[in-house]
mmCIF file with all atom_site columns, C-alpha atoms in Angstrom:
data_model
loop_
_atom_site.group_PDB
_atom_site.id
_atom_site.type_symbol
_atom_site.label_atom_id
_atom_site.label_alt_id
_atom_site.label_comp_id
_atom_site.label_asym_id
_atom_site.label_entity_id
_atom_site.label_seq_id
_atom_site.pdbx_PDB_ins_code
_atom_site.Cartn_x
_atom_site.Cartn_y
_atom_site.Cartn_z
_atom_site.occupancy
_atom_site.B_iso_or_equiv
_atom_site.pdbx_formal_charge
_atom_site.auth_seq_id
_atom_site.auth_comp_id
_atom_site.auth_asym_id
_atom_site.auth_atom_id
_atom_site.pdbx_PDB_model_num
ATOM 1   C CA . UNK A 1 1   ? 17.765  -16.163 -30.612 1.00 81.00 ? 17  UNK A CA 1
ATOM 2   C CA . UNK A 1 2   ? 14.064  -17.895 -29.985 1.00 80.00 ? 18  UNK A CA 1
ATOM 3   C CA . UNK A 1 3   ? 14.015  -15.028 -26.527 1.00 87.00 ? 19  UNK A CA 1
ATOM 4   C CA . UNK A 1 4   ? 15.067  -12.438 -29.101 1.00 87.00 ? 20  UNK A CA 1
ATOM 5   C CA . UNK A 1 5   ? 12.018  -13.253 -31.810 1.00 85.00 ? 21  UNK A CA 1
ATOM 6   C CA . UNK A 1 6   ? 9.705   -13.304 -29.246 1.00 87.00 ? 22  UNK A CA 1
ATOM 7   C CA . UNK A 1 7   ? 9.889   -10.525 -27.873 1.00 89.00 ? 23  UNK A CA 1
ATOM 8   C CA . UNK A 1 8   ? 9.999   -8.947  -31.720 1.00 87.00 ? 24  UNK A CA 1
ATOM 9   C CA . UNK A 1 9   ? 6.897   -10.847 -32.416 1.00 87.00 ? 25  UNK A CA 1
ATOM 10  C CA . UNK A 1 10  ? 5.310   -9.449  -28.924 1.00 90.00 ? 26  UNK A CA 1
ATOM 11  C CA . UNK A 1 11  ? 6.378   -6.228  -30.230 1.00 90.00 ? 27  UNK A CA 1
ATOM 12  C CA . UNK A 1 12  ? 4.249   -5.844  -33.181 1.00 87.00 ? 28  UNK A CA 1
ATOM 13  C CA . UNK A 1 13  ? 1.767   -7.685  -32.477 1.00 88.00 ? 29  UNK A CA 1
ATOM 14  C CA . UNK A 1 14  ? 1.525   -5.018  -29.709 1.00 91.00 ? 30  UNK A CA 1
ATOM 15  C CA . UNK A 1 15  ? 1.645   -2.552  -32.499 1.00 88.00 ? 31  UNK A CA 1
ATOM 16  C CA . UNK A 1 16  ? -0.583  -3.616  -35.141 1.00 88.00 ? 32  UNK A CA 1
ATOM 17  C CA . UNK A 1 17  ? -3.338  -3.796  -32.031 1.00 90.00 ? 33  UNK A CA 1
ATOM 18  C CA . UNK A 1 18  ? -2.764  -0.273  -30.252 1.00 92.00 ? 34  UNK A CA 1
ATOM 19  C CA . UNK A 1 19  ? -0.691  2.050   -32.650 1.00 89.00 ? 35  UNK A CA 1
ATOM 20  C CA . UNK A 1 20  ? -1.894  0.534   -35.690 1.00 87.00 ? 36  UNK A CA 1
ATOM 21  C CA . UNK A 1 21  ? -1.066  3.803   -38.081 1.00 88.00 ? 37  UNK A CA 1
ATOM 22  C CA . UNK A 1 22  ? 1.923   4.421   -36.764 1.00 88.00 ? 38  UNK A CA 1
ATOM 23  C CA . UNK A 1 23  ? 3.289   -0.011  -37.257 1.00 84.00 ? 39  UNK A CA 1
ATOM 24  C CA . UNK A 1 24  ? 1.165   0.174   -41.198 1.00 85.00 ? 40  UNK A CA 1
ATOM 25  C CA . UNK A 1 25  ? 3.437   3.071   -42.027 1.00 86.00 ? 41  UNK A CA 1
ATOM 26  C CA . UNK A 1 26  ? 5.929   2.092   -41.033 1.00 82.00 ? 42  UNK A CA 1
ATOM 27  C CA . UNK A 1 27  ? 5.601   -0.341  -43.039 1.00 79.00 ? 43  UNK A CA 1
ATOM 28  C CA . UNK A 1 28  ? 4.481   1.840   -46.223 1.00 81.00 ? 44  UNK A CA 1
ATOM 29  C CA . UNK A 1 29  ? 0.664   0.746   -45.864 1.00 84.00 ? 45  UNK A CA 1
ATOM 30  C CA . UNK A 1 30  ? -1.451  4.078   -45.404 1.00 87.00 ? 46  UNK A CA 1
ATOM 31  C CA . UNK A 1 31  ? -4.055  3.192   -43.053 1.00 87.00 ? 47  UNK A CA 1
ATOM 32  C CA . UNK A 1 32  ? -7.789  2.827   -43.830 1.00 86.00 ? 48  UNK A CA 1
ATOM 33  C CA . UNK A 1 33  ? -11.278 0.679   -43.503 1.00 84.00 ? 49  UNK A CA 1
ATOM 34  C CA . UNK A 1 34  ? -9.599  -1.548  -46.194 1.00 83.00 ? 50  UNK A CA 1
ATOM 35  C CA . UNK A 1 35  ? -6.092  -2.062  -43.872 1.00 87.00 ? 51  UNK A CA 1
ATOM 36  C CA . UNK A 1 36  ? -7.346  -1.947  -40.454 1.00 86.00 ? 52  UNK A CA 1
ATOM 37  C CA . UNK A 1 37  ? -9.661  -5.190  -40.838 1.00 87.00 ? 53  UNK A CA 1
ATOM 38  C CA . UNK A 1 38  ? -6.289  -6.833  -42.392 1.00 86.00 ? 54  UNK A CA 1
ATOM 39  C CA . UNK A 1 39  ? -3.907  -5.598  -39.488 1.00 87.00 ? 55  UNK A CA 1
ATOM 40  C CA . UNK A 1 40  ? -6.127  -6.742  -37.465 1.00 89.00 ? 56  UNK A CA 1
ATOM 41  C CA . UNK A 1 41  ? -5.788  -10.319 -38.857 1.00 89.00 ? 57  UNK A CA 1
ATOM 42  C CA . UNK A 1 42  ? -2.124  -10.038 -39.090 1.00 87.00 ? 58  UNK A CA 1
ATOM 43  C CA . UNK A 1 43  ? -2.347  -9.058  -35.047 1.00 89.00 ? 59  UNK A CA 1
ATOM 44  C CA . UNK A 1 44  ? -3.797  -12.130 -34.463 1.00 92.00 ? 60  UNK A CA 1
ATOM 45  C CA . UNK A 1 45  ? -1.600  -14.033 -36.353 1.00 91.00 ? 61  UNK A CA 1
ATOM 46  C CA . UNK A 1 46  ? 1.404   -12.300 -34.948 1.00 89.00 ? 62  UNK A CA 1
ATOM 47  C CA . UNK A 1 47  ? 0.004   -13.437 -31.456 1.00 92.00 ? 63  UNK A CA 1
ATOM 48  C CA . UNK A 1 48  ? -0.083  -16.936 -32.645 1.00 92.00 ? 64  UNK A CA 1
ATOM 49  C CA . UNK A 1 49  ? 3.647   -17.214 -33.796 1.00 91.00 ? 65  UNK A CA 1
ATOM 50  C CA . UNK A 1 50  ? 4.027   -15.049 -29.775 1.00 91.00 ? 66  UNK A CA 1
ATOM 51  C CA . UNK A 1 51  ? 3.124   -18.053 -28.365 1.00 92.00 ? 67  UNK A CA 1
ATOM 52  C CA . UNK A 1 52  ? 4.352   -21.235 -30.530 1.00 91.00 ? 68  UNK A CA 1
ATOM 53  C CA . UNK A 1 53  ? 7.765   -18.670 -29.889 1.00 90.00 ? 69  UNK A CA 1
ATOM 54  C CA . UNK A 1 54  ? 6.651   -18.842 -25.701 1.00 92.00 ? 70  UNK A CA 1
ATOM 55  C CA . UNK A 1 55  ? 5.717   -22.930 -25.416 1.00 92.00 ? 71  UNK A CA 1
ATOM 56  C CA . UNK A 1 56  ? 9.247   -23.525 -27.727 1.00 90.00 ? 72  UNK A CA 1
ATOM 57  C CA . UNK A 1 57  ? 11.285  -21.193 -25.377 1.00 90.00 ? 73  UNK A CA 1
ATOM 58  C CA . UNK A 1 58  ? 9.358   -22.843 -22.808 1.00 91.00 ? 74  UNK A CA 1
ATOM 59  C CA . UNK A 1 59  ? 9.751   -26.731 -23.617 1.00 90.00 ? 75  UNK A CA 1
ATOM 60  C CA . UNK A 1 60  ? 13.319  -25.426 -24.635 1.00 86.00 ? 76  UNK A CA 1
ATOM 61  C CA . UNK A 1 61  ? 14.012  -23.962 -21.193 1.00 88.00 ? 77  UNK A CA 1
ATOM 62  C CA . UNK A 1 62  ? 12.752  -27.166 -19.294 1.00 88.00 ? 78  UNK A CA 1
ATOM 63  C CA . UNK A 1 63  ? 15.191  -29.553 -21.882 1.00 83.00 ? 79  UNK A CA 1
ATOM 64  C CA . UNK A 1 64  ? 12.132  -31.589 -23.380 1.00 86.00 ? 80  UNK A CA 1
ATOM 65  C CA . UNK A 1 65  ? 12.529  -33.046 -26.577 1.00 82.00 ? 81  UNK A CA 1
ATOM 66  C CA . UNK A 1 66  ? 9.463   -31.680 -28.288 1.00 84.00 ? 82  UNK A CA 1
ATOM 67  C CA . UNK A 1 67  ? 11.015  -27.750 -28.258 1.00 88.00 ? 83  UNK A CA 1
ATOM 68  C CA . UNK A 1 68  ? 13.149  -29.443 -31.726 1.00 89.00 ? 84  UNK A CA 1
ATOM 69  C CA . UNK A 1 69  ? 10.608  -29.988 -33.314 1.00 91.00 ? 85  UNK A CA 1
ATOM 70  C CA . UNK A 1 70  ? 8.739   -26.558 -32.193 1.00 91.00 ? 86  UNK A CA 1
ATOM 71  C CA . UNK A 1 71  ? 12.279  -24.363 -33.339 1.00 91.00 ? 87  UNK A CA 1
ATOM 72  C CA . UNK A 1 72  ? 11.890  -26.177 -36.695 1.00 93.00 ? 88  UNK A CA 1
ATOM 73  C CA . UNK A 1 73  ? 8.506   -25.406 -37.522 1.00 93.00 ? 89  UNK A CA 1
ATOM 74  C CA . UNK A 1 74  ? 9.717   -21.471 -36.481 1.00 92.00 ? 90  UNK A CA 1
ATOM 75  C CA . UNK A 1 75  ? 12.624  -21.166 -38.112 1.00 92.00 ? 91  UNK A CA 1
ATOM 76  C CA . UNK A 1 76  ? 11.027  -22.464 -41.488 1.00 94.00 ? 92  UNK A CA 1
ATOM 77  C CA . UNK A 1 77  ? 8.131   -20.245 -40.635 1.00 92.00 ? 93  UNK A CA 1
ATOM 78  C CA . UNK A 1 78  ? 10.167  -17.347 -41.007 1.00 90.00 ? 94  UNK A CA 1
ATOM 79  C CA . UNK A 1 79  ? 12.753  -18.256 -43.689 1.00 93.00 ? 95  UNK A CA 1
ATOM 80  C CA . UNK A 1 80  ? 8.777   -18.535 -45.659 1.00 92.00 ? 96  UNK A CA 1
ATOM 81  C CA . UNK A 1 81  ? 8.106   -15.618 -44.659 1.00 90.00 ? 97  UNK A CA 1
ATOM 82  C CA . UNK A 1 82  ? 11.675  -13.739 -45.848 1.00 89.00 ? 98  UNK A CA 1
ATOM 83  C CA . UNK A 1 83  ? 11.675  -15.723 -48.776 1.00 92.00 ? 99  UNK A CA 1
ATOM 84  C CA . UNK A 1 84  ? 8.272   -14.768 -49.371 1.00 90.00 ? 100 UNK A CA 1
ATOM 85  C CA . UNK A 1 85  ? 8.582   -10.467 -48.775 1.00 86.00 ? 101 UNK A CA 1
ATOM 86  C CA . UNK A 1 86  ? 11.190  -10.610 -50.618 1.00 90.00 ? 102 UNK A CA 1
ATOM 87  C CA . UNK A 1 87  ? 10.066  -12.166 -54.327 1.00 90.00 ? 103 UNK A CA 1
ATOM 88  C CA . UNK A 1 88  ? 6.652   -11.104 -53.610 1.00 88.00 ? 104 UNK A CA 1
ATOM 89  C CA . UNK A 1 89  ? 7.613   -7.286  -52.828 1.00 84.00 ? 105 UNK A CA 1
ATOM 90  C CA . UNK A 1 90  ? 11.401  -7.289  -54.000 1.00 85.00 ? 106 UNK A CA 1
ATOM 91  C CA . UNK A 1 91  ? 11.526  -5.538  -49.790 1.00 80.00 ? 107 UNK A CA 1
ATOM 92  C CA . UNK A 1 92  ? 15.492  -7.173  -48.840 1.00 85.00 ? 108 UNK A CA 1
ATOM 93  C CA . UNK A 1 93  ? 15.467  -6.491  -45.029 1.00 83.00 ? 109 UNK A CA 1
ATOM 94  C CA . UNK A 1 94  ? 12.811  -8.549  -44.758 1.00 76.00 ? 110 UNK A CA 1
ATOM 95  C CA . UNK A 1 95  ? 14.849  -11.496 -46.377 1.00 80.00 ? 111 UNK A CA 1
ATOM 96  C CA . UNK A 1 96  ? 17.779  -10.818 -44.117 1.00 83.00 ? 112 UNK A CA 1
ATOM 97  C CA . UNK A 1 97  ? 15.826  -10.283 -40.982 1.00 84.00 ? 113 UNK A CA 1
ATOM 98  C CA . UNK A 1 98  ? 12.631  -13.030 -40.844 1.00 85.00 ? 114 UNK A CA 1
ATOM 99  C CA . UNK A 1 99  ? 14.605  -15.646 -43.050 1.00 89.00 ? 115 UNK A CA 1
ATOM 100 C CA . UNK A 1 100 ? 18.262  -15.229 -41.070 1.00 89.00 ? 116 UNK A CA 1
ATOM 101 C CA . UNK A 1 101 ? 15.949  -15.492 -38.025 1.00 88.00 ? 117 UNK A CA 1
ATOM 102 C CA . UNK A 1 102 ? 14.643  -19.084 -38.678 1.00 91.00 ? 118 UNK A CA 1
ATOM 103 C CA . UNK A 1 103 ? 18.358  -20.209 -40.280 1.00 93.00 ? 119 UNK A CA 1
ATOM 104 C CA . UNK A 1 104 ? 19.859  -19.115 -36.894 1.00 92.00 ? 120 UNK A CA 1
ATOM 105 C CA . UNK A 1 105 ? 17.175  -20.985 -35.292 1.00 91.00 ? 121 UNK A CA 1
ATOM 106 C CA . UNK A 1 106 ? 17.256  -24.201 -37.652 1.00 92.00 ? 122 UNK A CA 1
ATOM 107 C CA . UNK A 1 107 ? 20.978  -24.398 -37.267 1.00 92.00 ? 123 UNK A CA 1
ATOM 108 C CA . UNK A 1 108 ? 21.218  -23.737 -33.997 1.00 90.00 ? 124 UNK A CA 1
ATOM 109 C CA . UNK A 1 109 ? 18.702  -26.310 -33.164 1.00 89.00 ? 125 UNK A CA 1
ATOM 110 C CA . UNK A 1 110 ? 20.672  -29.192 -35.436 1.00 90.00 ? 126 UNK A CA 1
ATOM 111 C CA . UNK A 1 111 ? 23.258  -28.726 -33.585 1.00 89.00 ? 127 UNK A CA 1
ATOM 112 C CA . UNK A 1 112 ? 21.471  -29.137 -30.302 1.00 84.00 ? 128 UNK A CA 1
ATOM 113 C CA . UNK A 1 113 ? 20.143  -32.172 -31.595 1.00 80.00 ? 129 UNK A CA 1
ATOM 114 C CA . UNK A 1 114 ? 23.549  -32.830 -33.264 1.00 78.00 ? 130 UNK A CA 1
ATOM 115 C CA . UNK A 1 115 ? 25.745  -32.749 -30.313 1.00 79.00 ? 131 UNK A CA 1
ATOM 116 C CA . UNK A 1 116 ? 22.632  -34.709 -28.374 1.00 67.00 ? 132 UNK A CA 1
ATOM 117 C CA . UNK A 1 117 ? 22.119  -32.158 -25.384 1.00 53.00 ? 133 UNK A CA 1
ATOM 118 C CA . UNK A 1 118 ? 20.616  -34.045 -22.535 1.00 55.00 ? 134 UNK A CA 1
ATOM 119 C CA . UNK A 1 119 ? 16.640  -33.869 -22.185 1.00 53.00 ? 135 UNK A CA 1
ATOM 120 C CA . UNK A 1 120 ? 14.245  -34.569 -20.575 1.00 55.00 ? 136 UNK A CA 1
ATOM 121 C CA . UNK A 1 121 ? 12.183  -38.234 -21.801 1.00 57.00 ? 137 UNK A CA 1
ATOM 122 C CA . UNK A 1 122 ? 8.072   -36.978 -20.778 1.00 52.00 ? 138 UNK A CA 1
#
């Protein structure tokens, strides 16, 4: 799930930087001087979230205990974004996409913690 999320975040951030007109019109925003700055800021935010997902994936791959913290932070981040976009803009597709993705990451991380997945102590 983390790998799918990482690829999706990287694709969106790449779209914002390399095809901002296409990406913004896909989300129903008209590209202009006012929105180009916003798109740039959102692109960097998406890159930061991609970096956090990459670190979480790397920590999980190396079986380090800190992977759970990264997964919980990312999962709650995506749940909050999905709920926020739904309540603010009334878009249920974001509620399903982001919140379900975040919920899956939180639940799967919790299950791995509950079964005490073998991790290294350093």
